[in-house]
XYZ file of C-alpha atoms in Angstrom:
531
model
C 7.080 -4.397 25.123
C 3.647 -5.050 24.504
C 2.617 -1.535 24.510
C 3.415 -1.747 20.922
C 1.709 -5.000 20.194
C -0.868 -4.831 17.538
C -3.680 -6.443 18.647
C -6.533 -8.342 16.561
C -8.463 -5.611 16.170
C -5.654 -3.124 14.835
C -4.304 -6.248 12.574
C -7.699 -6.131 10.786
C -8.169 -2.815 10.686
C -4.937 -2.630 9.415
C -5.170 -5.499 6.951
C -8.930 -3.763 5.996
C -7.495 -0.017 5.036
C -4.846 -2.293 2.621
C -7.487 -4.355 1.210
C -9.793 -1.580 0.862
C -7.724 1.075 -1.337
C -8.216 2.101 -4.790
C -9.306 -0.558 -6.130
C -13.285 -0.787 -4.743
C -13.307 3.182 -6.635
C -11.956 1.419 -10.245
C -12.695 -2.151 -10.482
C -16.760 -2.399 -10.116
C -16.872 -0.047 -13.286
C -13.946 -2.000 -15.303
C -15.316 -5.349 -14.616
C -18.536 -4.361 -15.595
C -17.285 -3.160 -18.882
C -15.018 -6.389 -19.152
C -17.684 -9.177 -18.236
C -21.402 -7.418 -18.037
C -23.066 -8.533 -15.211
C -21.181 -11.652 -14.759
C -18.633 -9.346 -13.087
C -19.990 -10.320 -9.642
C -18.793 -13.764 -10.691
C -15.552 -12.119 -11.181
C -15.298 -11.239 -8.078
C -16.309 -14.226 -5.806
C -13.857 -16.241 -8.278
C -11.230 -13.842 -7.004
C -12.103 -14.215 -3.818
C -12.143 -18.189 -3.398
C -8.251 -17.631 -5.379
C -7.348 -15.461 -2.984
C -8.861 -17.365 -0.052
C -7.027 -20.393 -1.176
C -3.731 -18.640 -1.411
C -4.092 -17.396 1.975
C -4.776 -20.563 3.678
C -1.565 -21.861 2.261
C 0.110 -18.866 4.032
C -1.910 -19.084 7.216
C -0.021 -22.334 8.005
C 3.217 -20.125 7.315
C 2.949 -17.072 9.135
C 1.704 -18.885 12.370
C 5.011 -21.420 12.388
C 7.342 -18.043 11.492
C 5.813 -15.280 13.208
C 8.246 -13.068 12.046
C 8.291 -9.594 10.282
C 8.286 -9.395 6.759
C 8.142 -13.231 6.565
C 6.646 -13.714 3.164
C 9.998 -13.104 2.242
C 11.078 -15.568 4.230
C 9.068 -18.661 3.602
C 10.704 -20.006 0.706
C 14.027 -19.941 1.761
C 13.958 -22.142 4.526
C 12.288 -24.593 2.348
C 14.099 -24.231 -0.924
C 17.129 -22.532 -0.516
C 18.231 -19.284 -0.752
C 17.800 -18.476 -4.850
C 13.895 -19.555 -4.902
C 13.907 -17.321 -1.687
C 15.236 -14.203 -3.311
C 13.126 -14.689 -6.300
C 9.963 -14.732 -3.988
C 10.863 -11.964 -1.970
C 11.962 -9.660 -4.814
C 8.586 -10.390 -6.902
C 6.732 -9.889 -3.673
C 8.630 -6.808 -2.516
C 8.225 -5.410 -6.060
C 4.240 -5.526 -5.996
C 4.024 -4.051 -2.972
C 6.836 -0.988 -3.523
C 4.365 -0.626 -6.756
C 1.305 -0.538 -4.831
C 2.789 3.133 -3.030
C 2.820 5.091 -6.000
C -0.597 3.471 -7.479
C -2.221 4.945 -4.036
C -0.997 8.063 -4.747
C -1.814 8.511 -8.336
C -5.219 7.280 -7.540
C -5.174 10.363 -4.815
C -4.118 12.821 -7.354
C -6.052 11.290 -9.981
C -9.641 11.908 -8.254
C -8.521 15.039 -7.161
C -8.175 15.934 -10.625
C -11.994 15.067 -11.184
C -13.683 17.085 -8.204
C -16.642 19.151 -9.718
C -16.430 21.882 -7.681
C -15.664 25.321 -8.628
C -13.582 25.924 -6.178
C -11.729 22.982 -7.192
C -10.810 24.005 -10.775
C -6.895 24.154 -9.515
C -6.733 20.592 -9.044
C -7.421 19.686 -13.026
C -3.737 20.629 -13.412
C -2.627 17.372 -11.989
C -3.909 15.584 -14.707
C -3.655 15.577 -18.614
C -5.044 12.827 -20.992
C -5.106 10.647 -18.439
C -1.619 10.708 -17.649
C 0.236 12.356 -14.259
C 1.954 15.851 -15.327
C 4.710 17.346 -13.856
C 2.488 19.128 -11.059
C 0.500 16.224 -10.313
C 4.096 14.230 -10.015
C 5.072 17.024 -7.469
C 1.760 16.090 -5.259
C 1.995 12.628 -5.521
C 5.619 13.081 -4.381
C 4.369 14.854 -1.723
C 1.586 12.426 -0.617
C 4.459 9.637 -0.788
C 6.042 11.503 1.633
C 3.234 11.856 4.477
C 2.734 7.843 3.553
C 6.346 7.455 4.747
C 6.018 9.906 8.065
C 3.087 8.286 9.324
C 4.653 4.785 9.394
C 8.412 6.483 10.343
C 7.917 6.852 14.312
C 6.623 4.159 15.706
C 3.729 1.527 15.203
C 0.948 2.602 17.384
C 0.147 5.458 15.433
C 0.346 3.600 12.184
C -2.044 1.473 14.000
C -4.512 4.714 15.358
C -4.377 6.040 11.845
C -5.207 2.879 9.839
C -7.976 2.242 12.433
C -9.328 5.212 12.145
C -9.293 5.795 8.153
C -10.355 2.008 8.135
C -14.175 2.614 10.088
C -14.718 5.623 7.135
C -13.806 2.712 4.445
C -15.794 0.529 6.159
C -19.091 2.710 6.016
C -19.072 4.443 2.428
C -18.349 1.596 0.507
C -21.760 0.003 2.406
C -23.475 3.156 2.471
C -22.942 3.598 -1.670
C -24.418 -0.119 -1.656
C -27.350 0.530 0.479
C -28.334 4.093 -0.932
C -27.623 2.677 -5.228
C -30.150 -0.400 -4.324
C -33.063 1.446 -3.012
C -32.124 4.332 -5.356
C -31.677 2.843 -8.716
C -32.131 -1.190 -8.684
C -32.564 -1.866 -12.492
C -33.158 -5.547 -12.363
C -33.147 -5.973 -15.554
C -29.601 -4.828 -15.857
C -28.859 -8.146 -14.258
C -29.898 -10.230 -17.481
C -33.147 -11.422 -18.390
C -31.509 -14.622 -19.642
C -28.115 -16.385 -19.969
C -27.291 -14.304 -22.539
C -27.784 -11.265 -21.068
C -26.147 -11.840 -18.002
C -22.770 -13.080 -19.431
C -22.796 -11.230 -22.795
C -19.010 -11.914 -23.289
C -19.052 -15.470 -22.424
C -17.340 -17.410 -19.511
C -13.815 -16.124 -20.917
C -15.052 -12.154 -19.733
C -15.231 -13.851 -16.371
C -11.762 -14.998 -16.627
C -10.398 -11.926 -17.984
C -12.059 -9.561 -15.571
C -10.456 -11.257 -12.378
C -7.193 -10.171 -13.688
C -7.491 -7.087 -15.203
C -9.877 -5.130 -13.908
C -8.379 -4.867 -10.394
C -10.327 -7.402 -9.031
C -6.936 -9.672 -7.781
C -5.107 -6.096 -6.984
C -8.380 -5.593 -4.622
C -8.139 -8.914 -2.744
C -4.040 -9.425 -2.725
C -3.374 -6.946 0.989
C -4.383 -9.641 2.999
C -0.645 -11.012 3.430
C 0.079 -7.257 5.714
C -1.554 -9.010 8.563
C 1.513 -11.836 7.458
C 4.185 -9.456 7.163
C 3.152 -7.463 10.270
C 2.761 -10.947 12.426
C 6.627 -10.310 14.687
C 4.644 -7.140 16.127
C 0.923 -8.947 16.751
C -0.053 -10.064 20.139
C -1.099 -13.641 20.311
C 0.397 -14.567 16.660
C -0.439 -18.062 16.837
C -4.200 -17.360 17.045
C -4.468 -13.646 15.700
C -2.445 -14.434 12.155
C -5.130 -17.170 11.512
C -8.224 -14.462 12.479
C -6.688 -11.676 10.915
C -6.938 -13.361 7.634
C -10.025 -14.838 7.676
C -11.767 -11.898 9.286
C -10.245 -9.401 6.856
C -10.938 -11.039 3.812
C -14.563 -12.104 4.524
C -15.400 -8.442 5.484
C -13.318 -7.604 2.058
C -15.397 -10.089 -0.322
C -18.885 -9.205 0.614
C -18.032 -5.698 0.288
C -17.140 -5.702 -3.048
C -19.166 -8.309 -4.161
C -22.336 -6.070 -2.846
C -20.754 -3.002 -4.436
C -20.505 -4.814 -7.959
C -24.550 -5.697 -7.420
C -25.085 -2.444 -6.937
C -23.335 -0.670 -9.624
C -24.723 -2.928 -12.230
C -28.211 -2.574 -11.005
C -27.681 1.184 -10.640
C -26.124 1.925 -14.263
C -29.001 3.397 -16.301
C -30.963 0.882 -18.788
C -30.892 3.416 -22.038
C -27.020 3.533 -21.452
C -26.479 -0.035 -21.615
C -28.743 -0.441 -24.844
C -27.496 2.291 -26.766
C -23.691 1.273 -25.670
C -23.671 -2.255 -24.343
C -21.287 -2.808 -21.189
C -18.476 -2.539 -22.890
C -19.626 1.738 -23.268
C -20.360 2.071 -19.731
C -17.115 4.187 -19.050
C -17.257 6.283 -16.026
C -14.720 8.725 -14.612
C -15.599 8.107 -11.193
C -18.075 5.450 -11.818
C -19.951 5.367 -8.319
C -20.041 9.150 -7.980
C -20.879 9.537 -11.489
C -24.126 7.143 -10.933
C -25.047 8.886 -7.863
C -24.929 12.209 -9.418
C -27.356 10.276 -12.212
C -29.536 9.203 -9.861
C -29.919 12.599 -7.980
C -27.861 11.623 -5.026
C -25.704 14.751 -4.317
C -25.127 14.443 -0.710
C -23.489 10.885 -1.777
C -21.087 11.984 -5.004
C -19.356 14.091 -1.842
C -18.560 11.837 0.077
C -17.846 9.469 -2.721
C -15.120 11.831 -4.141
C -13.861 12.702 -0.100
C -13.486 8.753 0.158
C -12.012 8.646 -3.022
C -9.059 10.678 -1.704
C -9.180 8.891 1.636
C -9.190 5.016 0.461
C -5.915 5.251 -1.739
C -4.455 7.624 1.213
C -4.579 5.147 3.757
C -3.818 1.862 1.621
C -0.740 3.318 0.542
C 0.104 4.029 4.208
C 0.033 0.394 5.412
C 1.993 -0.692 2.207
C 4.708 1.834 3.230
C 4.565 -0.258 6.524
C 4.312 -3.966 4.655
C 7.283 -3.523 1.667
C 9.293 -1.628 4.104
C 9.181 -4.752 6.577
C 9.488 -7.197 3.462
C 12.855 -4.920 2.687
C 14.078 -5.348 5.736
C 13.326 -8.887 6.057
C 15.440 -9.831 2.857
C 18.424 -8.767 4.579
C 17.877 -11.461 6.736
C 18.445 -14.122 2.855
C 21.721 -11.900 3.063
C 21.180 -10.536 -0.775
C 20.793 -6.998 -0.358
C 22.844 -4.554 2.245
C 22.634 -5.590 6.016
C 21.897 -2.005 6.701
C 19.036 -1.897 5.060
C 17.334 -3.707 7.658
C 18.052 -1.881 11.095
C 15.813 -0.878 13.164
C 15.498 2.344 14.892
C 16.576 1.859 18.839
C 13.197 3.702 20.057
C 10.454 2.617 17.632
C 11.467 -0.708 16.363
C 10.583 0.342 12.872
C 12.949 -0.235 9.551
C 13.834 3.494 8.751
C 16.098 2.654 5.876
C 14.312 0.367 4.477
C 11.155 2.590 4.665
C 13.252 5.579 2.952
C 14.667 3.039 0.401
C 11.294 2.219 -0.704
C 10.454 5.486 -1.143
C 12.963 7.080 -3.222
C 12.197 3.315 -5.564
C 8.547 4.240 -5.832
C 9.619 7.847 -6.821
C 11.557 6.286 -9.852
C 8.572 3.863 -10.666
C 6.375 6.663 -10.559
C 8.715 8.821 -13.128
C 8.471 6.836 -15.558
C 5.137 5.382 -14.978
C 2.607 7.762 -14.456
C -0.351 6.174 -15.525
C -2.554 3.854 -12.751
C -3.298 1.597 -14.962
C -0.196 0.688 -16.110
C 1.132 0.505 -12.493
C -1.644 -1.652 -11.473
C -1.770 -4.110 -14.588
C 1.730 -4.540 -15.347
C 3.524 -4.673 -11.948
C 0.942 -5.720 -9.531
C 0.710 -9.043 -10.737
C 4.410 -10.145 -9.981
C 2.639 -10.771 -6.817
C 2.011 -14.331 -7.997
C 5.497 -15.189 -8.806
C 5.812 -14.891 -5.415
C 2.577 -16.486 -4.269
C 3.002 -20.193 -6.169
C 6.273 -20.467 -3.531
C 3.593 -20.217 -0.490
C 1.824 -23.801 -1.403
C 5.170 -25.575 -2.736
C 6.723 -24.236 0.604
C 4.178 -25.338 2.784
C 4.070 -28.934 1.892
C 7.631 -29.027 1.700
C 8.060 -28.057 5.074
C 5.481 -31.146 6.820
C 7.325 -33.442 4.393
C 11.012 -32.586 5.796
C 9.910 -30.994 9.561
C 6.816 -32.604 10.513
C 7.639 -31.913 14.143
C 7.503 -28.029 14.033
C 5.049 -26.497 15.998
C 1.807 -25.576 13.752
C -0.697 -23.803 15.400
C -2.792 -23.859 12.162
C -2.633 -27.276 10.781
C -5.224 -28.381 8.616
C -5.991 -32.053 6.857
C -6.959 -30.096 3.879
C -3.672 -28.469 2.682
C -3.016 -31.898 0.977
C -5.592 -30.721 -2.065
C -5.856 -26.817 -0.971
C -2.206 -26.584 -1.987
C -2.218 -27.967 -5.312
C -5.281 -25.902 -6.231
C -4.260 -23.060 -5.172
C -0.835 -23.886 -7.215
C -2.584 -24.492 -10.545
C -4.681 -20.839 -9.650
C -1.776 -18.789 -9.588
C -0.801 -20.050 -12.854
C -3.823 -19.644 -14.203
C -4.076 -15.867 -12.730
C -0.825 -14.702 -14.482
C -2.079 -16.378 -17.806
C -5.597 -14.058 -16.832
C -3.114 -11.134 -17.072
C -2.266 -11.572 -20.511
C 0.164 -11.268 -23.208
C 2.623 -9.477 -22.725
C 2.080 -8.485 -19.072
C 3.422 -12.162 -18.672
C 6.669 -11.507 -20.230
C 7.158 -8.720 -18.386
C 6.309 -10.313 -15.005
C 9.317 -12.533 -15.773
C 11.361 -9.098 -17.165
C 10.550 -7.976 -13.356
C 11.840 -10.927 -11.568
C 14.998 -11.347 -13.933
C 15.847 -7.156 -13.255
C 16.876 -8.682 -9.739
C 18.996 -11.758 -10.055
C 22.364 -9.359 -10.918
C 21.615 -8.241 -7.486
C 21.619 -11.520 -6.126
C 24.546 -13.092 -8.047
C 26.933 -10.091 -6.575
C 26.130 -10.008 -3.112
C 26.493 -14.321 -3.607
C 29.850 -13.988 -5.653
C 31.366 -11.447 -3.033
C 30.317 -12.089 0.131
C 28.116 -15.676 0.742
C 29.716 -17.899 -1.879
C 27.112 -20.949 -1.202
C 26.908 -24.241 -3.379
C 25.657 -22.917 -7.015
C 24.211 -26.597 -7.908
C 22.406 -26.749 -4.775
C 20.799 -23.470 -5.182
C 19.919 -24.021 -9.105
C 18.240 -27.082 -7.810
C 16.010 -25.746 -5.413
C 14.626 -22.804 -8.314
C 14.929 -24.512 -11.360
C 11.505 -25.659 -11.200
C 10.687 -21.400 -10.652
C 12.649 -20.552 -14.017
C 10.893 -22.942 -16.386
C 7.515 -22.302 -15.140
C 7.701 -18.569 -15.456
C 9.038 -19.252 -18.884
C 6.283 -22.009 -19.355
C 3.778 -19.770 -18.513
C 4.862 -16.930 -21.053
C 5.328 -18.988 -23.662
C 1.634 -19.932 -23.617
C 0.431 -17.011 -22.907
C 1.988 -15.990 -26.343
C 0.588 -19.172 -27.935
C -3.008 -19.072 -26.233
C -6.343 -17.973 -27.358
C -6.715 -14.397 -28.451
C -9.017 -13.076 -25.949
C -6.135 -13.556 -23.346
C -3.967 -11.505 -25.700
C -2.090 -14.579 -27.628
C -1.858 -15.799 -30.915
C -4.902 -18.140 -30.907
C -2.493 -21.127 -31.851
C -4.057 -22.998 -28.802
C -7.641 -21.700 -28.945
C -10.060 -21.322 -25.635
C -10.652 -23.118 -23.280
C -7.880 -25.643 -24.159
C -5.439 -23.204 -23.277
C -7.014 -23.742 -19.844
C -6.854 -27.104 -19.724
C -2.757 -27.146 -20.882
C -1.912 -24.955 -17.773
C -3.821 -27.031 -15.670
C -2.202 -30.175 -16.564
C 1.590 -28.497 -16.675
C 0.628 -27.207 -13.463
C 0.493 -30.386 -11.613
C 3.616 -31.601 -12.936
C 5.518 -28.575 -12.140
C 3.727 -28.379 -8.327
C 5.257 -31.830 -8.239
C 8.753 -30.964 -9.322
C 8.690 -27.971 -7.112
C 7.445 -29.777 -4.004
C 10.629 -32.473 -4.884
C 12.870 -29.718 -5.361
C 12.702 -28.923 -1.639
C 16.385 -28.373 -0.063
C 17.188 -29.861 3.745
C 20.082 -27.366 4.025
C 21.412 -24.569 7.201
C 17.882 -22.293 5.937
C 16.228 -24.305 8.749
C 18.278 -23.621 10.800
C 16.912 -20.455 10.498
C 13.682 -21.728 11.023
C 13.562 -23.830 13.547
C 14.654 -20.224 15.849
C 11.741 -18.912 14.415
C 9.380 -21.703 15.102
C 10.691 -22.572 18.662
C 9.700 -19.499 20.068
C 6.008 -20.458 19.064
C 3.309 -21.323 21.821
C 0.393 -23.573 20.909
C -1.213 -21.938 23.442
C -0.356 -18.718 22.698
């Protein structure tokens, strides 16, 4: 059985080629155009969010060591409606995240200078997918899909492998841009200069310049913890190890594209004109670098390619772990008898991200309007977490820290904050997102579970109002966040802070000591301290 174990190693390699997609190719050049140098403020801000988040989840995923168990987690503590609500935000930013790998494939493709490449500028049109670009990234979908279909060892000898190339050109670009082209006056010369669009640019590059899309795969090493060896211990290292490599990484590579991006182009344009195609190949092609703008536009193709293999692996588990909340088709979940893997599930998610990728065929779009349902789904982990010492103190924790007691809260009152970052009307159509699956849930409740309504309502209220809180001032809130500028910056801050402790409050009371755990007390019983 443990021959197809994934050890610590594989969890972080695995967790690494997630974290380590796309995003590391887009967002140093979008922050940078967002927030100036400041970006690299951007970035360790989205770090300590995401770090915060995590630790919330840590606690989680070593009591339920279960596949798929973000999807999980706030059932047992809150009932099944806040559980579906979770999972279905959470399953819908990672289905999303398939597709965005594979435009960003076909999308560099479409910008490879060669001659030899001329073919490929097909794929591409106004920055927009066309109808033989949609064909490829069909295809690409497809190998994502095989990879992950037989069985998880060679997901985990593929990941590991594309993960040591990730690894060593994002570092190498870093290495050979500072000793090439280390402007240090690009950094600012005074306060001024370094944060030329003020503290809110900090703010507003976090959330939309992938920065929070770059950080957010850390939870596959949570959703992949049934099939680790040593959960109890490896969940916990997994995370920590992962992210860590993850922030220095891109905070280095945001040093080193400012300090790289020539000085006449930043005073003739300002940041906001620094607009690359392919910003670190571009900049090594500047600075005479040729040998590097190759394997910058290889990696390019590789990165995407093997984050949107593990996310096959992740939203198919998530799929197949809603079952489990019994709101979507049993079948959906089954595993095949010789691999242990979710087949359905993983084909289910497929055709989906076909359809997503129809009708959205822009990166961009995918990545700014969809990925950020994510934190619907991530202000459950906290709420959950306390919930669970208040009504089982006596489940085994294997991670079980003094300092959830303020961690929680904070990281609460973040993901509020993150999905105000993401601005009007991305809000409103976060909430549009989550809504599109209630029906869903109401029929399979209506016809088959038929569990206490008011008890339900109770448990998700809390979910409901906040979402629509949080739209509603998004709409009303300063203008540089997309609103209206009825409540001007930074008291816009300030209101979502304060609403955010009330509603942590009401959520944490909202908590439901029903059969759900049940549920979890299976889970947790089969966990070792010592493991």
């Amino acid at each position: 059985m443990n021959k197809n174990k994934i050890s610590l190693f594989s969890g972080v390699m695995l967790a690494l080629s997630s974290l380590i997609g796309s995003g590391w190719l887009f967002g140093s050049g979008a922050a940078a155009r967002v927030a100036g140098p400041a970006a690299i403020i951007s970035w360790i801000i989205g770090a300590v969010v995401m770090i915060l988040i995590a630790f919330n989840y840590v606690e989680l995923g070593t009591m339920f060591p279960e596949s798929g168990g973000m999807s999980r987690f706030a059932q047992y503590s809150h009932g099944p409606l806040l559980g579906f609500i979770a999972a279905w935000a959470n399953w819908v930013s990672l289905i999303t995240l398939i597709p965005i790998e594979a435009v960003a494939c076909v999308q560099y493709m479409s910008t490879w200078p060669w001659e030899w490449a001329n073919w490929t500028r097909q794929f591409m049109h106004d920055g927009t997918i066309t109808t033989q670009g949609l064909l490829l990234v069909f295809a690409i979908m497809i190998v994502f899909t095989l990879i992950n279909f037989w069985s998880v060892k060679l997901l985990t000898r593929f990941t590991s492998l594309v993960s040591v190339f990730k690894l060593v050109i994002p570092s190498l670009t870093v290495l050979m841009l500072l000793v090439s082209g280390f402007q240090t006056n690009n950094l600012g010369q005074n306060f001024g200069n370094f944060m030329p669009f003020g503290t809110r640019g900090i703010f507003e590059a976090v959330a939309v310049s992938g920065i929070i899309l770059s950080y957010d795969a850390f939870q596959t090493v949570i959703n992949m913890a049934g099939e680790m060896k040593h959960p109890s211990k490896n969940i916990f290292r997994g995370v920590w190890i992962s992210l860590s490599i993850t922030a220095v990484i891109y905070i280095l590579l945001q040093v080193a594209f400012i300090a790289a991006v020539p000085t006449n182009m930043i005073a003739s344009h300002g940041w906001h004109g620094v607009n690359f195609a392919s910003p670190f190949a571009d900049l090594a092609v500047l600075l005479g670098i040729g040998w590097l703008s190759i394997l910058l536009y290889m990696d390019a193709f590789v990165s995407p390619f093997g984050t949107g293999v593990t996310f096959v692996a992740t939203s198919s588990r998530t799929l197949a772990a809603m079952t489990r909340n019994g709101n979507v088709p049993a079948w959906l979940g089954r595993l095949d008898r010789r691999y242990l893997t979710p087949r359905f599930a993983m084909i289910t998610d497929l055709l989906v991200a076909m359809v997503l990728v129809y009708f959205f065929r822009d990166w961009s779009k995918l990545a700014t309007v969809v990925s950020i349902s994510t934190f619907v789904a991530y202000a459950t982990g906290p709420v959950t977490a306390v919930a669970l010492r208040k009504m089982r103190p006596n489940f085994i924790r294997p991670f079980n820290s003094k300092h959830l007691a303020w961690v929680a809260p904070v990281s609460f009152i973040l993901t509020g904050l993150v999905i105000y970052w993401a601005m009007w009307p991305t809000t409103i159509q976060v909430i549009g997102v989550v809504l599109l699956g209630l029906p869903i849930y109401f029929y399979y409740e209506m016809r088959y579970t038929k569990r206490p309504l008011g008890q339900q309502v109770k448990g998700s209220l809390w979910m409901l109002v906040y979402l629509v809180f949080i739209s509603i001032i998004s709409y009303l809130g300063s203008e540089g966040f997309g609103g209206i500028n009825w409540i001007k910056y930074p008291y816009d801050f300030i209101v979502i802070i304060i609403a955010s402790i009330g509603f942590y409050w009401w959520a944490v009371d909202s908590r439901i000591d029903g059969d759900d755990l049940t549920a979890a007390k299976q889970v947790n019983d089969h966990v070792k301290l010592d493991d």
